[in-house]
Short mmCIF file of C-alpha atoms in Angstrom, two decimals:
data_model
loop_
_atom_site.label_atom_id
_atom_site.label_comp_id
_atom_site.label_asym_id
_atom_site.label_seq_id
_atom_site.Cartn_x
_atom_site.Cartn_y
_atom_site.Cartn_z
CA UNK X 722 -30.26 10.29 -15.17
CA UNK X 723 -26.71 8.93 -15.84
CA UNK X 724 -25.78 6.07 -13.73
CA UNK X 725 -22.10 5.18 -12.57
CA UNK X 726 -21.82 2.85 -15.83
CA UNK X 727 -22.09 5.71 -17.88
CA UNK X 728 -19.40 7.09 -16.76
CA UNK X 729 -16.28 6.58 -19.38
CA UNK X 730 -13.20 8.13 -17.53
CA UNK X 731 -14.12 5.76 -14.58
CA UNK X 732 -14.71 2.40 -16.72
CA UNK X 733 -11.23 2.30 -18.53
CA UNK X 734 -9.67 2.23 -15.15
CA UNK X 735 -12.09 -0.11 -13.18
CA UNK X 736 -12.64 -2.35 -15.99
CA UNK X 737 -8.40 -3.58 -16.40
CA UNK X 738 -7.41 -4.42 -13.53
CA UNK X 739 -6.71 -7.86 -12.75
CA UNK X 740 -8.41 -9.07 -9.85
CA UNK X 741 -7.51 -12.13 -7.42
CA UNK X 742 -10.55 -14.23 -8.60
CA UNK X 743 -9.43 -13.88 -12.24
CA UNK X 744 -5.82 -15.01 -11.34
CA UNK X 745 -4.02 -18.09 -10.73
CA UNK X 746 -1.33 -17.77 -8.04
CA UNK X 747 0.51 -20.93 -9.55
CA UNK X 748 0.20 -19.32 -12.99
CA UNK X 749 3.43 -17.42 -13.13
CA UNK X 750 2.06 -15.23 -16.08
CA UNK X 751 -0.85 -14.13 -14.22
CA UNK X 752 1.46 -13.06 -11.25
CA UNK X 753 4.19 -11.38 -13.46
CA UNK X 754 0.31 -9.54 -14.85
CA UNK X 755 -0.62 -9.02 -11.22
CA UNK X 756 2.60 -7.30 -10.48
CA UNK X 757 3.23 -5.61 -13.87
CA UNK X 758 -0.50 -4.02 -13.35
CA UNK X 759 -0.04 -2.98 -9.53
CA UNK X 760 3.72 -0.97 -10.21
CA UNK X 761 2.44 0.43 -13.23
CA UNK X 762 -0.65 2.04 -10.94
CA UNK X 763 1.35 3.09 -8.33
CA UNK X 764 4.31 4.63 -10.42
CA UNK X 765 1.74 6.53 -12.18
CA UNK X 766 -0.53 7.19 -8.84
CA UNK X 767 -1.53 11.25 -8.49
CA UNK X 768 -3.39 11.36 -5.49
CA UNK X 769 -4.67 9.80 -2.21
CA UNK X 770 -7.32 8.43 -3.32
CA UNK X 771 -5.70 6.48 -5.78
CA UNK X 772 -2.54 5.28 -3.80
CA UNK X 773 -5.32 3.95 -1.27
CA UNK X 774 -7.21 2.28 -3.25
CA UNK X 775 -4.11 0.55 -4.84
CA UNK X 776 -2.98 -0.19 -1.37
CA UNK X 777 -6.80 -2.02 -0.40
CA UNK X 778 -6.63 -3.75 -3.67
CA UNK X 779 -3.08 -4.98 -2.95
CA UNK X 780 -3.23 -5.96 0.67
CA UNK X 781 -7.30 -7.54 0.44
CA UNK X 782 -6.01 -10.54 -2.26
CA UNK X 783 -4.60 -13.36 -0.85
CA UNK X 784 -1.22 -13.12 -2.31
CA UNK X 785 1.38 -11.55 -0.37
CA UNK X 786 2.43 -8.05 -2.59
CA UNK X 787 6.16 -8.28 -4.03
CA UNK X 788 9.07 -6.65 -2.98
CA UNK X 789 8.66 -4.17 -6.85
CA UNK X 790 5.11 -3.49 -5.81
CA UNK X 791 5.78 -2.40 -2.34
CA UNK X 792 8.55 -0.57 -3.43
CA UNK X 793 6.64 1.17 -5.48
CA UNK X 794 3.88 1.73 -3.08
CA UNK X 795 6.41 3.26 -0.83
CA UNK X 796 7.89 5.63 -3.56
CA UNK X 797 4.20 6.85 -4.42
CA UNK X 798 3.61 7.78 -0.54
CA UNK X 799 6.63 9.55 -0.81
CA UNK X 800 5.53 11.63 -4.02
CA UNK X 801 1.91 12.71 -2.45
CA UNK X 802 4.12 13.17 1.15
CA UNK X 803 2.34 11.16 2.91
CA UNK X 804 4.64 9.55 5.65
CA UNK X 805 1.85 7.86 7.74
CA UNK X 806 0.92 6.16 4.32
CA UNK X 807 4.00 5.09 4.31
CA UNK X 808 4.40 3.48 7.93
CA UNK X 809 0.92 2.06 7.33
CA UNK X 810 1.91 0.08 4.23
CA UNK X 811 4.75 -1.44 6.38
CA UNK X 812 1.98 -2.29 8.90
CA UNK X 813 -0.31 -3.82 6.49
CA UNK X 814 2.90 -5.71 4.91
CA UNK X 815 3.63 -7.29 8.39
CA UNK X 816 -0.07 -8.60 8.71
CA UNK X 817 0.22 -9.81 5.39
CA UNK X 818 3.46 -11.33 5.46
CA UNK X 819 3.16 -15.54 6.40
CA UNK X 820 5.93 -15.07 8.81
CA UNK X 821 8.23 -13.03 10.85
CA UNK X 822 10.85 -14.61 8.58
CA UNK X 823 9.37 -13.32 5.44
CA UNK X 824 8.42 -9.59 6.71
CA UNK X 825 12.09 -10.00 7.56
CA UNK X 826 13.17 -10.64 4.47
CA UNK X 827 10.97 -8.11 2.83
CA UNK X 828 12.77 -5.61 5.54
CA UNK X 829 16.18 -6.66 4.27
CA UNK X 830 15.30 -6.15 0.61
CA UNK X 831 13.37 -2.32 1.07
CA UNK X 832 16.37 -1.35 4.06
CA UNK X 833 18.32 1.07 1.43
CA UNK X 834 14.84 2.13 0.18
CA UNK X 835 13.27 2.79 3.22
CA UNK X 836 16.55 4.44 4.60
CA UNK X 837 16.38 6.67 1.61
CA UNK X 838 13.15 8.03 2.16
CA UNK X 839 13.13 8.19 5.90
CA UNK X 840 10.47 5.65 6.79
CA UNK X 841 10.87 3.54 9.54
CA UNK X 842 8.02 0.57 10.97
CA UNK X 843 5.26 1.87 13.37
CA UNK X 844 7.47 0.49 16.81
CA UNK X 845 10.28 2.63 15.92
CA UNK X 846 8.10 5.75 16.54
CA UNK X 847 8.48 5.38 19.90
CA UNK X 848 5.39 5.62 22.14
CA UNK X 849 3.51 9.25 22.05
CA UNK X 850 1.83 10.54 25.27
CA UNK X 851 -1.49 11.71 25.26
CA UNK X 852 -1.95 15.82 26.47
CA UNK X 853 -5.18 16.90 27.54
CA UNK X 854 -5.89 20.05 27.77
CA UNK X 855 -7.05 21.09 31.31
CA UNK X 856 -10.97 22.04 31.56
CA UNK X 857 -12.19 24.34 34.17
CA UNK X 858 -14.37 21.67 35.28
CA UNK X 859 -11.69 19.49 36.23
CA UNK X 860 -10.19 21.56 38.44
#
């Protein structure tokens, strides 16, 4: 019976990239690999699956994601057309993100990107009310 370490297609992928316990923040080398790593996979990302797993990967470390990587992230979403990807990544950036200052700034910096591609943050949606279909029982 083959087990999932038998698997070859999977282990070239799993097996490179970097994870947080294996990098130094203060090292800038093994940020500029964390980055370099994380835009590659989502410039190259070809479904779902992928750009979410990317995204967990990204958003569990304890490093806030940089402004290339989101960028990225947010052009993937908009290859697989995934919109609510797309607001959810500016979600998860705002939890991430140390302050209100620094989601600001990250706003400032994606604006023509995020204009470009139509995405706006979850609050601009506006609020959505609920319809219910009527039962006969409720009547």
């Amino acid at each position: 019976m083959a087990g999932p370490a038998l698997h070859t297609d999977l282990d070239a992928t799993l097996a490179n990239y970097p994870t947080a316990h294996d990098l130094d923040p203060s090292e800038k080398s093994d940020y500029d690999k964390y980055v370099t790593y994380w835009r590659r996979h989502f410039q190259s990302v070809e479904d779902d699956f992928e750009l979410e797993r990317g995204l967990n990967h990204i958003f569990a470390t304890d490093w806030v994601p940089s402004v290339d990587v989101i960028s990225d992230a947010l052009q993937a979403t908009r290859k697989l057309n995934s919109f609510a990807t797309a607001v959810r990544v500016l979600e998860a950036l705002e939890g991430k993100a140390h302050s209100k200052d620094q989601y600001a700034n990250y706003l400032k910096e994606l604006k023509p990107l995020l204009e470009e591609l139509g995405v706006v943050e979850k609050k601009d949606l506006g609020a959505f009310d609920f319809v219910r279909e009527k039962r006969w029982w409720m009547e």
